[in-house]
Coordinates of C-alpha atoms and ligand atoms in Angstrom, one line a residue:
X1 CA 14.4 -24.6 -39.2
X2 CA 11.8 -23.6 -42.0
X3 CA 12.1 -27.0 -43.6
X4 CA 10.9 -28.8 -40.5
X5 CA 7.3 -28.1 -41.2
X6 CA 7.7 -28.2 -45.0
X7 CA 5.3 -30.7 -46.6
X8 CA 6.3 -33.7 -48.6
X9 CA 5.4 -32.2 -51.7
X10 CA 8.3 -30.0 -51.6
X11 CA 8.7 -29.7 -55.5
X12 CA 6.3 -27.9 -57.6
X13 CA 7.0 -27.5 -61.2
X14 CA 4.3 -24.9 -61.5
X15 CA 2.3 -26.9 -64.1
X16 CA -1.2 -27.3 -63.6
X17 CA -0.8 -31.0 -64.0
X18 CA 2.3 -31.5 -61.8
X19 CA 1.7 -35.1 -60.6
X20 CA 3.1 -34.3 -57.2
X21 CA 0.2 -31.7 -56.4
X22 CA -2.1 -33.4 -53.8
X23 CA -5.3 -34.8 -55.3
X24 CA -8.7 -35.9 -53.7
X25 CA -8.8 -39.3 -52.1
X26 CA -7.4 -37.6 -49.1
X27 CA -7.1 -39.6 -45.7
X28 CA -10.2 -39.1 -43.4
X29 CA -9.2 -36.9 -40.9
X30 CA -10.8 -34.4 -38.3
X31 CA -9.3 -32.1 -35.7
X32 CA -10.9 -29.8 -33.0
X33 CA -11.3 -26.2 -34.0
X34 CA -9.0 -24.3 -34.8
X35 CA -6.9 -27.4 -36.0
X36 CA -3.2 -27.4 -37.1
X37 CA -1.8 -27.7 -40.4
X38 CA 1.3 -29.6 -39.1
X39 CA -1.1 -32.3 -38.2
X40 CA -2.9 -32.3 -41.6
X41 CA -2.2 -35.3 -44.3
X42 CA -0.7 -34.3 -46.3
X43 CA 0.6 -31.2 -44.9
X44 CA -0.5 -28.1 -46.8
X45 CA 2.1 -26.5 -48.9
X46 CA 2.7 -22.8 -47.6
X47 CA 5.6 -22.2 -50.1
X48 CA 8.2 -23.0 -47.4
X49 CA 10.5 -24.7 -49.9
X50 CA 9.2 -23.3 -53.3
X51 CA 8.1 -19.6 -53.0
X52 CA 10.6 -17.2 -54.5
X53 CA 10.7 -13.4 -53.9
X54 CA 12.0 -10.7 -56.2
X55 CA 11.8 -7.7 -53.6
X56 CA 8.4 -6.6 -54.5
X57 CA 7.6 -5.7 -50.9
X58 CA 10.9 -4.4 -49.8
X59 CA 10.8 -2.4 -46.5
X60 CA 7.2 -2.9 -46.0
X61 CA 5.4 -3.8 -42.6
X62 CA 2.6 -6.2 -42.8
X63 CA 0.1 -7.7 -40.2
X64 CA -1.5 -10.9 -41.2
X65 CA -4.5 -12.3 -39.0
X66 CA -4.5 -16.1 -39.0
X67 CA -0.9 -16.0 -40.2
X68 CA 0.1 -19.4 -38.6
X69 CA -1.4 -21.7 -41.2
X70 CA -3.0 -22.0 -44.5
X71 CA -3.5 -19.0 -46.7
X72 CA -2.3 -16.6 -44.1
X73 CA 1.0 -18.6 -43.4
X74 CA 1.7 -18.7 -47.4
X75 CA 0.9 -15.0 -47.6
X76 CA 3.4 -14.3 -44.6
X77 CA 6.2 -16.4 -46.0
X78 CA 5.7 -14.9 -49.3
X79 CA 5.8 -11.4 -47.9
X80 CA 9.0 -12.2 -46.1
X81 CA 10.5 -13.4 -49.2
X82 CA 9.5 -10.2 -51.1
X83 CA 11.3 -8.2 -48.6
X84 CA 8.5 -7.3 -45.9
X85 CA 8.7 -7.5 -42.0
X86 CA 5.6 -9.4 -40.6
X87 CA 3.5 -9.7 -37.8
X88 CA 1.2 -12.7 -37.3
X89 CA -1.8 -13.2 -35.2
X90 CA -3.4 -16.5 -34.4
X91 CA -5.1 -18.4 -31.5
X92 CA -2.8 -19.7 -28.4
X93 CA -3.6 -23.3 -29.4
X94 CA -1.7 -22.7 -32.8
X95 CA 1.5 -21.9 -31.3
X96 CA 3.2 -24.8 -33.1
X97 CA 2.1 -23.8 -36.4
X98 CA 3.0 -20.1 -35.8
X99 CA 6.5 -21.1 -34.5
X100 CA 7.2 -22.6 -38.0
X101 CA 6.0 -19.5 -39.8
X102 CA 8.0 -17.3 -37.6
X103 CA 11.0 -19.3 -38.2
X104 CA 10.5 -19.1 -42.0
X105 CA 10.4 -15.4 -41.9
X106 CA 13.4 -15.0 -39.7
X107 CA 15.1 -17.3 -42.1
X108 CA 14.7 -14.5 -44.8
X109 CA 16.3 -12.0 -42.3
X110 CA 13.0 -10.3 -41.8
X111 CA 11.4 -9.3 -38.7
X112 CA 8.9 -11.6 -37.5
X113 CA 6.4 -10.8 -34.8
X114 CA 4.1 -13.3 -33.1
X115 CA 1.1 -11.9 -31.5
X116 CA -1.3 -14.8 -30.2
X117 CA -4.9 -13.8 -29.2
X118 CA -8.4 -14.1 -29.6
X119 CA -9.9 -11.6 -32.2
X120 CA -13.5 -11.9 -31.1
X121 CA -12.4 -9.7 -28.3
X122 CA -12.6 -6.2 -29.3
X123 CA -10.1 -4.8 -26.7
X124 CA -7.5 -7.4 -28.0
X125 CA -8.2 -6.3 -31.5
X126 CA -7.0 -2.7 -30.5
X127 CA -4.2 -4.1 -28.6
X128 CA -3.1 -6.4 -31.5
X129 CA -2.7 -3.4 -33.8
X130 CA -0.9 -1.4 -31.2
X131 CA 1.6 -4.3 -30.6
X132 CA 2.1 -4.7 -34.3
X133 CA 2.6 -1.1 -35.0
X134 CA 5.0 -0.8 -32.1
X135 CA 7.1 -3.9 -32.8
X136 CA 7.1 -3.2 -36.6
X137 CA 7.7 0.6 -36.4
X138 CA 4.7 1.3 -38.4
X139 CA 2.1 -0.4 -40.7
X140 CA 1.7 -0.4 -44.5
X141 CA -0.3 -3.8 -45.2
X142 CA -3.1 -5.2 -43.2
X143 CA -4.5 -8.7 -44.2
X144 CA -7.6 -9.4 -42.5
X145 CA -7.5 -13.3 -43.2
X146 CA -8.6 -15.1 -39.9
X147 CA -11.7 -17.0 -40.3
X148 CA -14.0 -19.4 -38.7
X149 CA -16.0 -22.0 -40.8
X150 CA -18.3 -24.6 -39.0
X151 CA -20.8 -26.3 -41.1
X152 CA -24.1 -26.8 -39.9
X153 CA -26.7 -29.1 -42.0
X154 CA -29.8 -27.8 -40.4
X155 CA -30.6 -24.3 -39.5
X156 CA -32.6 -25.3 -36.5
X157 CA -29.3 -26.9 -35.0
X158 CA -27.5 -23.7 -35.8
X159 CA -26.9 -22.0 -32.1
X160 CA -26.9 -18.3 -31.5
X161 CA -23.4 -18.8 -30.0
X162 CA -22.2 -20.5 -33.1
X163 CA -23.7 -17.8 -35.4
X164 CA -22.3 -15.1 -33.1
X165 CA -18.7 -16.6 -33.2
X166 CA -18.7 -17.0 -36.9
X167 CA -19.9 -13.1 -37.2
X168 CA -17.4 -11.9 -34.5
X169 CA -14.4 -13.8 -36.1
X170 CA -15.2 -13.0 -39.9
X171 CA -17.1 -9.6 -39.7
X172 CA -16.5 -7.6 -36.6
X173 CA -12.8 -8.5 -36.2
X174 CA -11.9 -7.2 -39.5
X175 CA -13.8 -3.9 -38.7
X176 CA -12.2 -3.6 -35.1
X177 CA -8.8 -4.3 -36.3
X178 CA -9.0 -2.0 -39.6
X179 CA -10.5 0.8 -37.4
X180 CA -7.6 0.6 -35.1
X181 CA -5.1 0.3 -37.8
X182 CA -6.4 3.4 -40.0
X183 CA -4.5 6.1 -37.6
X184 CA -1.4 4.3 -38.6
X185 CA -1.8 3.8 -42.4
X186 CA -0.5 6.2 -44.8
X187 CA -0.7 6.9 -48.6
X188 CA 0.1 3.7 -50.5
X189 CA -1.0 1.3 -47.7
X190 CA -2.9 -1.6 -48.6
X191 CA -5.9 -3.5 -46.8
X192 CA -6.7 -6.9 -48.0
X193 CA -9.5 -9.2 -46.7
X194 CA -9.9 -12.9 -47.3
X195 CA -13.5 -13.4 -48.3
X196 CA -14.6 -16.7 -50.2
X197 CA -16.4 -18.1 -53.3
X198 CA -18.9 -18.6 -50.6
X199 CA -19.8 -15.0 -50.9
X200 CA -21.1 -15.8 -54.6
X201 CA -22.0 -19.7 -54.3
X202 CA -23.2 -20.2 -50.8
X203 CA -23.3 -24.1 -49.7
X204 CA -26.5 -25.3 -48.0
X205 CA -24.4 -26.0 -44.8
X206 CA -22.6 -22.8 -44.7
X207 CA -25.3 -20.5 -43.9
X208 CA -23.7 -18.0 -41.4
X209 CA -20.2 -18.4 -43.0
X210 CA -21.5 -17.7 -46.6
X211 CA -23.1 -14.5 -45.3
X212 CA -20.0 -13.3 -43.4
X213 CA -17.9 -13.9 -46.5
X214 CA -20.5 -11.7 -48.4
X215 CA -20.0 -9.1 -46.0
X216 CA -16.1 -9.3 -46.7
X217 CA -16.7 -8.2 -50.3
X218 CA -18.8 -5.5 -49.4
X219 CA -16.0 -4.5 -46.7
X220 CA -13.5 -4.2 -49.6
X221 CA -16.1 -2.5 -51.9
X222 CA -17.1 0.1 -49.4
X223 CA -14.1 0.9 -47.6
X224 CA -12.2 1.4 -51.1
X225 CA -14.4 4.1 -51.9
X226 CA -14.0 5.8 -48.5
X227 CA -10.1 5.5 -48.4
X228 CA -9.2 6.3 -52.1
X229 CA -8.9 9.7 -51.0
X230 CA -6.4 9.0 -48.5
X231 CA -4.5 6.8 -51.0
X232 CA -5.1 3.7 -49.2
X233 CA -6.3 0.7 -51.4
X234 CA -8.8 -2.2 -50.1
X235 CA -9.4 -5.5 -52.0
X236 CA -10.9 -8.8 -51.3
X237 CA -9.6 -12.2 -52.2
X238 CA -12.1 -15.0 -52.8
X239 CA -10.4 -18.6 -52.6
X240 CA -12.4 -21.7 -53.6
X241 CA -11.2 -25.1 -52.3
X242 CA -7.9 -24.8 -50.6
X243 CA -6.2 -27.5 -48.6
X244 CA -6.0 -26.1 -44.9
X245 CA -6.9 -26.7 -41.4
X246 CA -10.0 -24.7 -41.6
X247 CA -11.7 -27.6 -43.6
X248 CA -10.6 -30.5 -41.3
X249 CA -11.4 -28.8 -38.1
X250 CA -15.3 -28.5 -38.5
X251 CA -15.3 -26.7 -41.9
X252 CA -16.7 -29.5 -43.8
X253 CA -18.0 -33.0 -43.0
X254 CA -15.3 -35.5 -43.1
X255 CA -16.3 -37.3 -46.2
X256 CA -16.4 -34.0 -48.1
X257 CA -12.7 -33.3 -46.7
X258 CA -11.6 -36.6 -48.6
X259 CA -12.8 -35.3 -51.8
X260 CA -11.9 -31.7 -51.2
X261 CA -11.8 -29.7 -54.6
X262 CA -12.8 -32.7 -56.6
X263 CA -15.5 -31.0 -58.4
X264 CA -13.5 -28.3 -59.8
X265 CA -12.3 -28.4 -63.3
X266 CA -8.7 -28.7 -61.9
X267 CA -9.9 -31.6 -60.0
X268 CA -8.1 -30.7 -56.6
X269 CA -7.8 -28.1 -53.9
X270 CA -5.5 -25.4 -54.2
X271 CA -2.3 -25.4 -51.9
X272 CA -2.0 -22.2 -50.0
X273 CA 1.3 -21.3 -51.7
X274 CA -0.9 -21.3 -55.1
X275 CA -2.8 -18.1 -53.8
X276 CA 0.0 -16.2 -52.0
X277 CA 1.0 -14.4 -55.3
X278 CA -2.5 -12.5 -55.4
X279 CA -1.7 -11.3 -51.8
X280 CA 1.6 -10.1 -52.8
X281 CA 0.2 -8.1 -55.9
X282 CA -2.3 -6.6 -53.7
X283 CA 0.0 -5.5 -51.0
X284 CA 2.7 -4.4 -53.6
X285 CA 2.9 -0.8 -55.0
X286 CA 2.5 -2.4 -58.5
X287 CA -1.2 -2.4 -57.6
X288 CA -1.6 1.4 -57.5
X289 CA -4.6 1.2 -59.8
X290 CA -6.3 -1.9 -58.2
X291 CA -8.7 -1.1 -55.2
X292 CA -12.3 -2.1 -54.5
X293 CA -12.0 -5.3 -56.3
X294 CA -12.2 -9.0 -55.5
X295 CA -10.1 -11.8 -57.0
X296 CA -10.8 -15.5 -57.2
X297 CA -8.7 -18.5 -57.2
X298 CA -11.4 -21.3 -57.3
X299 CA -10.0 -24.2 -59.3
X300 CA -11.6 -23.5 -62.7
X301 CA -15.4 -22.9 -62.0
X302 CA -14.7 -19.2 -61.4
X303 CA -16.5 -16.9 -58.9
Ligands
NAD1 P1 -6.5 -21.8 -41.4 O1 -7.5 -22.6 -40.4 O2 -5.1 -22.4 -41.6 O3 -6.6 -20.4 -41.1 C1 -7.6 -19.6 -40.4 C2 -7.1 -18.9 -39.2 O4 -8.0 -18.1 -38.6 C3 -6.6 -19.9 -38.2 O5 -5.2 -20.3 -38.4 C4 -6.6 -19.0 -37.0 O6 -5.4 -18.6 -36.6 C5 -7.5 -17.9 -37.4 N1 -8.6 -17.6 -36.3 C6 -9.9 -18.0 -36.4 N2 -10.6 -17.8 -35.2 C7 -9.7 -17.1 -34.7 C8 -9.9 -16.1 -33.6 N3 -11.1 -16.1 -32.8 N4 -8.8 -15.2 -33.2 C9 -7.6 -15.2 -33.8 N5 -7.5 -16.0 -34.9 C10 -8.5 -16.8 -35.4 O7 -7.5 -21.8 -42.8 P2 -7.4 -20.9 -44.3 O8 -8.3 -21.8 -45.1 O9 -6.3 -20.6 -44.5 O10 -8.5 -19.8 -43.9 C11 -8.0 -18.4 -44.0 C12 -9.0 -17.7 -44.7 O11 -9.5 -18.1 -45.9 C13 -10.3 -17.5 -43.7 O12 -10.7 -16.1 -43.8 C14 -11.2 -18.6 -44.7 O13 -12.7 -18.2 -44.7 C15 -10.7 -18.2 -45.9 N6 -11.2 -19.2 -47.1 C16 -10.7 -20.4 -47.0 C17 -10.9 -21.5 -48.0 C18 -10.5 -22.7 -48.2 O14 -10.9 -23.6 -48.7 N7 -9.5 -23.3 -47.2 C19 -11.9 -21.0 -49.2 C20 -12.5 -19.8 -48.9 C21 -11.9 -18.6 -48.0
MG2 MG1 -4.3 -22.1 -37.9

């Protein structure tokens, strides 16, 4: 089951120069937002065939937004292999990708909860948390990972609707979801937010997105201070160029998708599985002195 969606590049040696890792010179491709990982060429590697767990999250219960594909899917699969039960949220159009992640979690004998719905709706965000808590029997780890990135070359072409949708998805939703989750989180809980290298090095064509990702870093830094007395940790992850549906569904112009990651010293994009270990560490009890921080995985340029 889990293998059905596995990418062709199922073998990773772990070496930086593994020749099997996909490199720029990617086929031209574009999909309507939010895009499907299963329709990408090559398919992103979420760790389906390679991530090995060692029980670092045994018994934990996690909710991951955008858990159907890309970085969220890699975190969901890794969490399950580390012993966690996992609920994923995604948009209804992404059911196909979500099904394969649910199958991968279930293949580990863990509870997998699928909760489709649009997080730009405040009421849905509250209901998402309630559904996850009730199905999982509580909540220990919240990963605010869903994101919207739509490039726009000229500010005068950026509509209020598009700006608003970016802010609702990337800034309001993490606030709404976290506020709803807080009454359920106890000492030892972990909140993770997916920011971006864009928080520190904004691209000309990602004006709204870059601002939202800078807000995500402040989210972690502020909330970590507020929640430390309760024993709840909050951290941000700041990926660089990763090979995900976000990029091929309006995140970048097609000609940039073809060379995604080429400018980095590693000269390729990261595969989602390659960032999963950061999420695992931040979710685990091993990170008990790690809060209010941000962590990059950018391909060699650093944050
Ligand atoms: P992805 O497209 O695989 O995942 C993003 C997910 O966001 C989608 O799968 C979708 O389920 C979810 N989403 C978007 N709008 C939503 C809405 N209104 N309601 C519910 N869900 C919604 O791409 P990804 O790259 O894995 O993105 C995950 C996170 O990583 C995002 O926050 C993105 O900003 C961040 N990021 C990605 C990169 C990269 O290069 N891919 C770089 C830096 C940061
Ligand atoms: Mg998706």
